[in-house]
Amino acid sequence: MAPTGDEPVTIATLTLPVDTLRRFIAEEDLRSRVPYLWDPHPVTRFDPLLAAMVKAVAAASEVGADDLYAQSAAQFIAAHLLAPHSSGSGRTAGLLSSGQLETILSYMRANLDQPVSVGDLASLVSLSRFHFVRCFKATTGFTPYRYLTELRIDLARKYLETGDDTIARIGRRCGFSGSEHFSRSFRRVMGCTPSQYRTRRSCALGQSLPVL
């Protein structure tokens, strides 16, 4: 889409490594989609979702986002390029197709530190909010909110185990609105608070070290 008006325009270019596409194709068994990559039309036309992701990656880069963010964003973009608009033909009634599900999950992983609404997710696969929630739960067994929370808690566990960030900062990096929200959600999933989890992991690591 060509820019309009007299406002200055910033052009951002994002290069996705071929190895990332190849790895995604192999992991998701999408070899039948490879010919799609040679069709330039879906890539050169204006894609609002892809444009939003490029803008998000550029903004994240400016504030020093870590490699985990870049990897998650690359995975989502790969999924979108390879299966951007699943038609749904042949899909079991009431379930998301594999392409739709991967698009949703990749978007979740790429935006764990950002607010993500049901409306955002539903729009990715062109479904109403109500129908999307019903299809997502039928496909995964979880509501979108619960699944997203599980992903965020899993990421928080990695930060708690390997880093020394404060609990509050880890909560923000994983998309929780505040320390109380983070602690409450973490306890509901893991059965303990983030502080208790970090302490237990530290103790377990200390016990596993050989005595010299």
PDB file of C-alpha atoms in Angstrom:
ATOM      1  CA  MET A   1       0.000   0.000   0.000  1.00  0.00           C
ATOM      2  CA  ALA A   2       1.515   3.335  -1.030  1.00  0.00           C
ATOM      3  CA  PRO A   3       1.828   6.056   1.647  1.00  0.00           C
ATOM      4  CA  THR A   4      -0.608   8.941   1.383  1.00  0.00           C
ATOM      5  CA  GLY A   5      -0.580  12.505   2.633  1.00  0.00           C
ATOM      6  CA  ASP A   6       2.338  14.802   3.400  1.00  0.00           C
ATOM      7  CA  GLU A   7       3.492  13.124   6.608  1.00  0.00           C
ATOM      8  CA  PRO A   8       7.060  11.720   6.627  1.00  0.00           C
ATOM      9  CA  VAL A   9       7.251   7.973   6.066  1.00  0.00           C
ATOM     10  CA  THR A  10       9.621   5.522   7.739  1.00  0.00           C
ATOM     11  CA  ILE A  11      10.394   2.358   5.805  1.00  0.00           C
ATOM     12  CA  ALA A  12      11.355  -0.706   7.825  1.00  0.00           C
ATOM     13  CA  THR A  13      12.862  -3.798   6.236  1.00  0.00           C
ATOM     14  CA  LEU A  14      12.786  -7.157   7.974  1.00  0.00           C
ATOM     15  CA  THR A  15      14.776 -10.128   6.677  1.00  0.00           C
ATOM     16  CA  LEU A  16      13.686 -13.588   7.745  1.00  0.00           C
ATOM     17  CA  PRO A  17      16.537 -16.142   7.525  1.00  0.00           C
ATOM     18  CA  VAL A  18      15.900 -18.965   5.074  1.00  0.00           C
ATOM     19  CA  ASP A  19      17.038 -21.421   7.763  1.00  0.00           C
ATOM     20  CA  THR A  20      14.145 -20.263   9.951  1.00  0.00           C
ATOM     21  CA  LEU A  21      11.651 -21.063   7.204  1.00  0.00           C
ATOM     22  CA  ARG A  22      13.258 -24.408   6.482  1.00  0.00           C
ATOM     23  CA  ARG A  23      13.266 -25.362  10.163  1.00  0.00           C
ATOM     24  CA  PHE A  24       9.618 -24.362  10.527  1.00  0.00           C
ATOM     25  CA  ILE A  25       8.660 -26.328   7.406  1.00  0.00           C
ATOM     26  CA  ALA A  26      10.412 -29.426   8.767  1.00  0.00           C
ATOM     27  CA  GLU A  27       9.024 -29.134  12.300  1.00  0.00           C
ATOM     28  CA  GLU A  28       5.446 -28.533  11.184  1.00  0.00           C
ATOM     29  CA  ASP A  29       5.585 -30.917   8.196  1.00  0.00           C
ATOM     30  CA  LEU A  30       4.567 -28.161   5.789  1.00  0.00           C
ATOM     31  CA  ARG A  31       6.545 -29.398   2.794  1.00  0.00           C
ATOM     32  CA  SER A  32       3.395 -29.179   0.675  1.00  0.00           C
ATOM     33  CA  ARG A  33       3.394 -25.418   1.302  1.00  0.00           C
ATOM     34  CA  VAL A  34       6.899 -24.832  -0.093  1.00  0.00           C
ATOM     35  CA  PRO A  35       5.658 -23.799  -3.582  1.00  0.00           C
ATOM     36  CA  TYR A  36       3.753 -20.990  -1.860  1.00  0.00           C
ATOM     37  CA  LEU A  37       7.086 -19.303  -1.080  1.00  0.00           C
ATOM     38  CA  TRP A  38       7.786 -18.830  -4.768  1.00  0.00           C
ATOM     39  CA  ASP A  39       4.573 -16.888  -5.306  1.00  0.00           C
ATOM     40  CA  PRO A  40       5.510 -13.229  -4.633  1.00  0.00           C
ATOM     41  CA  HIS A  41       1.962 -11.890  -4.593  1.00  0.00           C
ATOM     42  CA  PRO A  42       1.082 -12.664  -0.943  1.00  0.00           C
ATOM     43  CA  VAL A  43       4.355 -11.103   0.184  1.00  0.00           C
ATOM     44  CA  THR A  44       4.339  -7.962  -1.968  1.00  0.00           C
ATOM     45  CA  ARG A  45       0.709  -6.988  -1.410  1.00  0.00           C
ATOM     46  CA  PHE A  46      -0.161  -4.989   1.706  1.00  0.00           C
ATOM     47  CA  ASP A  47      -0.672  -7.306   4.655  1.00  0.00           C
ATOM     48  CA  PRO A  48      -1.883  -5.443   7.782  1.00  0.00           C
ATOM     49  CA  LEU A  49      -0.902  -8.278  10.123  1.00  0.00           C
ATOM     50  CA  LEU A  50       2.600  -8.560   8.682  1.00  0.00           C
ATOM     51  CA  ALA A  51       2.957  -4.767   8.757  1.00  0.00           C
ATOM     52  CA  ALA A  52       1.960  -4.714  12.432  1.00  0.00           C
ATOM     53  CA  MET A  53       4.500  -7.432  13.253  1.00  0.00           C
ATOM     54  CA  VAL A  54       7.325  -5.595  11.463  1.00  0.00           C
ATOM     55  CA  LYS A  55       6.419  -2.440  13.370  1.00  0.00           C
ATOM     56  CA  ALA A  56       6.379  -4.364  16.661  1.00  0.00           C
ATOM     57  CA  VAL A  57       9.764  -5.987  15.962  1.00  0.00           C
ATOM     58  CA  ALA A  58      11.300  -2.617  15.057  1.00  0.00           C
ATOM     59  CA  ALA A  59       9.943  -1.038  18.252  1.00  0.00           C
ATOM     60  CA  ALA A  60      11.155  -3.970  20.359  1.00  0.00           C
ATOM     61  CA  SER A  61      14.620  -3.731  18.800  1.00  0.00           C
ATOM     62  CA  GLU A  62      14.849  -0.050  19.705  1.00  0.00           C
ATOM     63  CA  VAL A  63      14.265  -0.809  23.400  1.00  0.00           C
ATOM     64  CA  GLY A  64      16.696  -3.719  23.470  1.00  0.00           C
ATOM     65  CA  ALA A  65      14.423  -6.778  23.313  1.00  0.00           C
ATOM     66  CA  ASP A  66      16.290 -10.039  23.869  1.00  0.00           C
ATOM     67  CA  ASP A  67      16.888 -12.878  21.395  1.00  0.00           C
ATOM     68  CA  LEU A  68      13.884 -14.819  22.712  1.00  0.00           C
ATOM     69  CA  TYR A  69      11.561 -12.088  21.427  1.00  0.00           C
ATOM     70  CA  ALA A  70      13.242 -12.070  18.010  1.00  0.00           C
ATOM     71  CA  GLN A  71      13.040 -15.865  17.728  1.00  0.00           C
ATOM     72  CA  SER A  72       9.356 -15.900  18.678  1.00  0.00           C
ATOM     73  CA  ALA A  73       8.572 -13.116  16.211  1.00  0.00           C
ATOM     74  CA  ALA A  74      10.434 -14.959  13.444  1.00  0.00           C
ATOM     75  CA  GLN A  75       8.461 -18.122  14.162  1.00  0.00           C
ATOM     76  CA  PHE A  76       5.167 -16.261  13.969  1.00  0.00           C
ATOM     77  CA  ILE A  77       6.106 -14.533  10.705  1.00  0.00           C
ATOM     78  CA  ALA A  78       7.189 -17.874   9.224  1.00  0.00           C
ATOM     79  CA  ALA A  79       3.840 -19.400  10.187  1.00  0.00           C
ATOM     80  CA  HIS A  80       1.968 -16.461   8.693  1.00  0.00           C
ATOM     81  CA  LEU A  81       3.872 -16.550   5.418  1.00  0.00           C
ATOM     82  CA  LEU A  82       3.466 -20.295   5.009  1.00  0.00           C
ATOM     83  CA  ALA A  83      -0.178 -20.531   6.036  1.00  0.00           C
ATOM     84  CA  PRO A  84      -1.605 -17.015   6.189  1.00  0.00           C
ATOM     85  CA  HIS A  85      -5.201 -17.724   5.238  1.00  0.00           C
ATOM     86  CA  SER A  86      -6.392 -21.254   5.843  1.00  0.00           C
ATOM     87  CA  SER A  87      -9.622 -21.742   4.000  1.00  0.00           C
ATOM     88  CA  GLY A  88     -10.957 -24.258   6.465  1.00  0.00           C
ATOM     89  CA  SER A  89     -12.032 -26.725   3.782  1.00  0.00           C
ATOM     90  CA  GLY A  90     -11.911 -30.274   5.074  1.00  0.00           C
ATOM     91  CA  ARG A  91     -11.702 -29.028   8.648  1.00  0.00           C
ATOM     92  CA  THR A  92     -13.606 -30.811  11.367  1.00  0.00           C
ATOM     93  CA  ALA A  93     -16.625 -28.707  12.284  1.00  0.00           C
ATOM     94  CA  GLY A  94     -16.029 -26.557  15.357  1.00  0.00           C
ATOM     95  CA  LEU A  95     -12.234 -26.992  15.309  1.00  0.00           C
ATOM     96  CA  LEU A  96      -9.456 -24.720  14.154  1.00  0.00           C
ATOM     97  CA  SER A  97      -7.366 -25.974  11.260  1.00  0.00           C
ATOM     98  CA  SER A  98      -3.698 -26.737  11.920  1.00  0.00           C
ATOM     99  CA  GLY A  99      -2.728 -23.588  10.017  1.00  0.00           C
ATOM    100  CA  GLN A 100      -5.115 -21.418  12.023  1.00  0.00           C
ATOM    101  CA  LEU A 101      -3.932 -22.905  15.308  1.00  0.00           C
ATOM    102  CA  GLU A 102      -0.256 -22.391  14.466  1.00  0.00           C
ATOM    103  CA  THR A 103      -0.955 -18.786  13.470  1.00  0.00           C
ATOM    104  CA  ILE A 104      -2.669 -18.160  16.812  1.00  0.00           C
ATOM    105  CA  LEU A 105      -0.022 -19.900  18.938  1.00  0.00           C
ATOM    106  CA  SER A 106       2.872 -18.249  17.121  1.00  0.00           C
ATOM    107  CA  TYR A 107       1.245 -14.840  17.638  1.00  0.00           C
ATOM    108  CA  MET A 108       0.805 -15.615  21.335  1.00  0.00           C
ATOM    109  CA  ARG A 109       4.469 -16.615  21.694  1.00  0.00           C
ATOM    110  CA  ALA A 110       5.649 -13.520  19.844  1.00  0.00           C
ATOM    111  CA  ASN A 111       3.577 -11.199  22.059  1.00  0.00           C
ATOM    112  CA  LEU A 112       3.896 -12.700  25.536  1.00  0.00           C
ATOM    113  CA  ASP A 113       5.098  -9.351  26.870  1.00  0.00           C
ATOM    114  CA  GLN A 114       2.255  -7.401  25.256  1.00  0.00           C
ATOM    115  CA  PRO A 115      -1.484  -7.109  25.963  1.00  0.00           C
ATOM    116  CA  VAL A 116      -3.302  -9.678  23.817  1.00  0.00           C
ATOM    117  CA  SER A 117      -7.090  -9.653  23.596  1.00  0.00           C
ATOM    118  CA  VAL A 118      -9.494 -12.298  22.369  1.00  0.00           C
ATOM    119  CA  GLY A 119     -10.459  -9.866  19.637  1.00  0.00           C
ATOM    120  CA  ASP A 120      -6.843  -9.665  18.482  1.00  0.00           C
ATOM    121  CA  LEU A 121      -6.628 -13.451  18.234  1.00  0.00           C
ATOM    122  CA  ALA A 122     -10.018 -13.893  16.579  1.00  0.00           C
ATOM    123  CA  SER A 123      -9.151 -11.354  13.892  1.00  0.00           C
ATOM    124  CA  LEU A 124      -6.059 -13.364  12.903  1.00  0.00           C
ATOM    125  CA  VAL A 125      -8.278 -16.153  11.605  1.00  0.00           C
ATOM    126  CA  SER A 126     -11.281 -14.014  10.611  1.00  0.00           C
ATOM    127  CA  LEU A 127     -13.671 -15.403  13.226  1.00  0.00           C
ATOM    128  CA  SER A 128     -16.049 -13.688  15.623  1.00  0.00           C
ATOM    129  CA  ARG A 129     -14.897 -13.544  19.240  1.00  0.00           C
ATOM    130  CA  PHE A 130     -17.590 -16.002  20.361  1.00  0.00           C
ATOM    131  CA  HIS A 131     -16.922 -18.521  17.586  1.00  0.00           C
ATOM    132  CA  PHE A 132     -13.169 -18.223  18.039  1.00  0.00           C
ATOM    133  CA  VAL A 133     -13.294 -18.961  21.785  1.00  0.00           C
ATOM    134  CA  ARG A 134     -15.520 -21.972  21.171  1.00  0.00           C
ATOM    135  CA  CYS A 135     -13.289 -23.344  18.388  1.00  0.00           C
ATOM    136  CA  PHE A 136     -10.073 -22.708  20.297  1.00  0.00           C
ATOM    137  CA  LYS A 137     -11.302 -24.533  23.388  1.00  0.00           C
ATOM    138  CA  ALA A 138     -12.628 -27.426  21.292  1.00  0.00           C
ATOM    139  CA  THR A 139      -9.221 -27.707  19.597  1.00  0.00           C
ATOM    140  CA  THR A 140      -6.881 -27.272  22.578  1.00  0.00           C
ATOM    141  CA  GLY A 141      -9.006 -28.011  25.635  1.00  0.00           C
ATOM    142  CA  PHE A 142      -8.222 -24.553  27.043  1.00  0.00           C
ATOM    143  CA  THR A 143      -9.706 -21.103  26.704  1.00  0.00           C
ATOM    144  CA  PRO A 144      -7.445 -18.646  24.832  1.00  0.00           C
ATOM    145  CA  TYR A 145      -6.828 -16.729  28.081  1.00  0.00           C
ATOM    146  CA  ARG A 146      -5.814 -19.870  29.981  1.00  0.00           C
ATOM    147  CA  TYR A 147      -3.542 -21.063  27.172  1.00  0.00           C
ATOM    148  CA  LEU A 148      -1.860 -17.652  26.945  1.00  0.00           C
ATOM    149  CA  THR A 149      -1.384 -17.607  30.718  1.00  0.00           C
ATOM    150  CA  GLU A 150       0.243 -21.057  30.603  1.00  0.00           C
ATOM    151  CA  LEU A 151       2.694 -19.830  27.939  1.00  0.00           C
ATOM    152  CA  ARG A 152       3.513 -16.762  30.013  1.00  0.00           C
ATOM    153  CA  ILE A 153       4.068 -18.816  33.158  1.00  0.00           C
ATOM    154  CA  ASP A 154       6.341 -21.189  31.238  1.00  0.00           C
ATOM    155  CA  LEU A 155       8.422 -18.215  30.067  1.00  0.00           C
ATOM    156  CA  ALA A 156       8.454 -16.767  33.596  1.00  0.00           C
ATOM    157  CA  ARG A 157       9.802 -20.071  34.937  1.00  0.00           C
ATOM    158  CA  LYS A 158      12.745 -19.856  32.519  1.00  0.00           C
ATOM    159  CA  TYR A 159      13.525 -16.310  33.681  1.00  0.00           C
ATOM    160  CA  LEU A 160      13.242 -17.358  37.343  1.00  0.00           C
ATOM    161  CA  GLU A 161      15.544 -20.321  36.795  1.00  0.00           C
ATOM    162  CA  THR A 162      18.234 -18.666  34.707  1.00  0.00           C
ATOM    163  CA  GLY A 163      18.252 -14.942  35.501  1.00  0.00           C
ATOM    164  CA  ASP A 164      18.432 -12.579  38.432  1.00  0.00           C
ATOM    165  CA  ASP A 165      15.719 -10.090  37.433  1.00  0.00           C
ATOM    166  CA  THR A 166      13.325  -9.001  40.153  1.00  0.00           C
ATOM    167  CA  ILE A 167       9.972 -10.738  40.389  1.00  0.00           C
ATOM    168  CA  ALA A 168       8.214  -7.549  39.331  1.00  0.00           C
ATOM    169  CA  ARG A 169      10.366  -7.148  36.207  1.00  0.00           C
ATOM    170  CA  ILE A 170       9.889 -10.790  35.224  1.00  0.00           C
ATOM    171  CA  GLY A 171       6.149 -10.341  35.562  1.00  0.00           C
ATOM    172  CA  ARG A 172       6.210  -7.332  33.253  1.00  0.00           C
ATOM    173  CA  ARG A 173       8.441  -9.135  30.725  1.00  0.00           C
ATOM    174  CA  CYS A 174       5.884 -11.936  30.603  1.00  0.00           C
ATOM    175  CA  GLY A 175       2.870  -9.700  30.046  1.00  0.00           C
ATOM    176  CA  PHE A 176       1.337  -9.531  33.529  1.00  0.00           C
ATOM    177  CA  SER A 177      -0.198  -6.219  34.520  1.00  0.00           C
ATOM    178  CA  GLY A 178       1.415  -6.110  37.967  1.00  0.00           C
ATOM    179  CA  SER A 179       3.210  -8.103  40.656  1.00  0.00           C
ATOM    180  CA  GLU A 180      -0.048  -9.181  42.284  1.00  0.00           C
ATOM    181  CA  HIS A 181      -1.489 -10.400  38.982  1.00  0.00           C
ATOM    182  CA  PHE A 182       1.743 -12.273  38.230  1.00  0.00           C
ATOM    183  CA  SER A 183       1.928 -13.880  41.673  1.00  0.00           C
ATOM    184  CA  ARG A 184      -1.746 -14.891  41.645  1.00  0.00           C
ATOM    185  CA  SER A 185      -1.534 -16.418  38.154  1.00  0.00           C
ATOM    186  CA  PHE A 186       1.741 -18.182  38.911  1.00  0.00           C
ATOM    187  CA  ARG A 187       0.350 -19.708  42.109  1.00  0.00           C
ATOM    188  CA  ARG A 188      -2.773 -20.913  40.296  1.00  0.00           C
ATOM    189  CA  VAL A 189      -0.691 -22.750  37.702  1.00  0.00           C
ATOM    190  CA  MET A 190       2.361 -23.843  39.711  1.00  0.00           C
ATOM    191  CA  GLY A 191       0.964 -24.101  43.248  1.00  0.00           C
ATOM    192  CA  CYS A 192       3.492 -21.621  44.674  1.00  0.00           C
ATOM    193  CA  THR A 193       4.504 -17.987  44.300  1.00  0.00           C
ATOM    194  CA  PRO A 194       7.301 -16.900  41.935  1.00  0.00           C
ATOM    195  CA  SER A 195       9.548 -16.183  44.943  1.00  0.00           C
ATOM    196  CA  GLN A 196       8.924 -19.637  46.397  1.00  0.00           C
ATOM    197  CA  TYR A 197       9.597 -21.245  43.004  1.00  0.00           C
ATOM    198  CA  ARG A 198      12.921 -19.418  42.633  1.00  0.00           C
ATOM    199  CA  THR A 199      13.974 -20.393  46.171  1.00  0.00           C
ATOM    200  CA  ARG A 200      13.084 -24.054  45.658  1.00  0.00           C
ATOM    201  CA  ARG A 201      14.943 -24.180  42.352  1.00  0.00           C
ATOM    202  CA  SER A 202      18.003 -22.579  43.943  1.00  0.00           C
ATOM    203  CA  CYS A 203      17.939 -25.073  46.800  1.00  0.00           C
ATOM    204  CA  ALA A 204      17.515 -28.006  44.412  1.00  0.00           C
ATOM    205  CA  LEU A 205      20.441 -26.776  42.307  1.00  0.00           C
ATOM    206  CA  GLY A 206      22.602 -26.381  45.425  1.00  0.00           C
ATOM    207  CA  GLN A 207      21.791 -29.916  46.559  1.00  0.00           C
ATOM    208  CA  SER A 208      22.728 -31.328  43.163  1.00  0.00           C
ATOM    209  CA  LEU A 209      26.209 -29.794  43.198  1.00  0.00           C
ATOM    210  CA  PRO A 210      29.050 -32.148  44.274  1.00  0.00           C
ATOM    211  CA  VAL A 211      30.670 -31.461  47.611  1.00  0.00           C
ATOM    212  CA  LEU A 212      34.375 -30.684  47.137  1.00  0.00           C
TER     213      LEU A 212
END
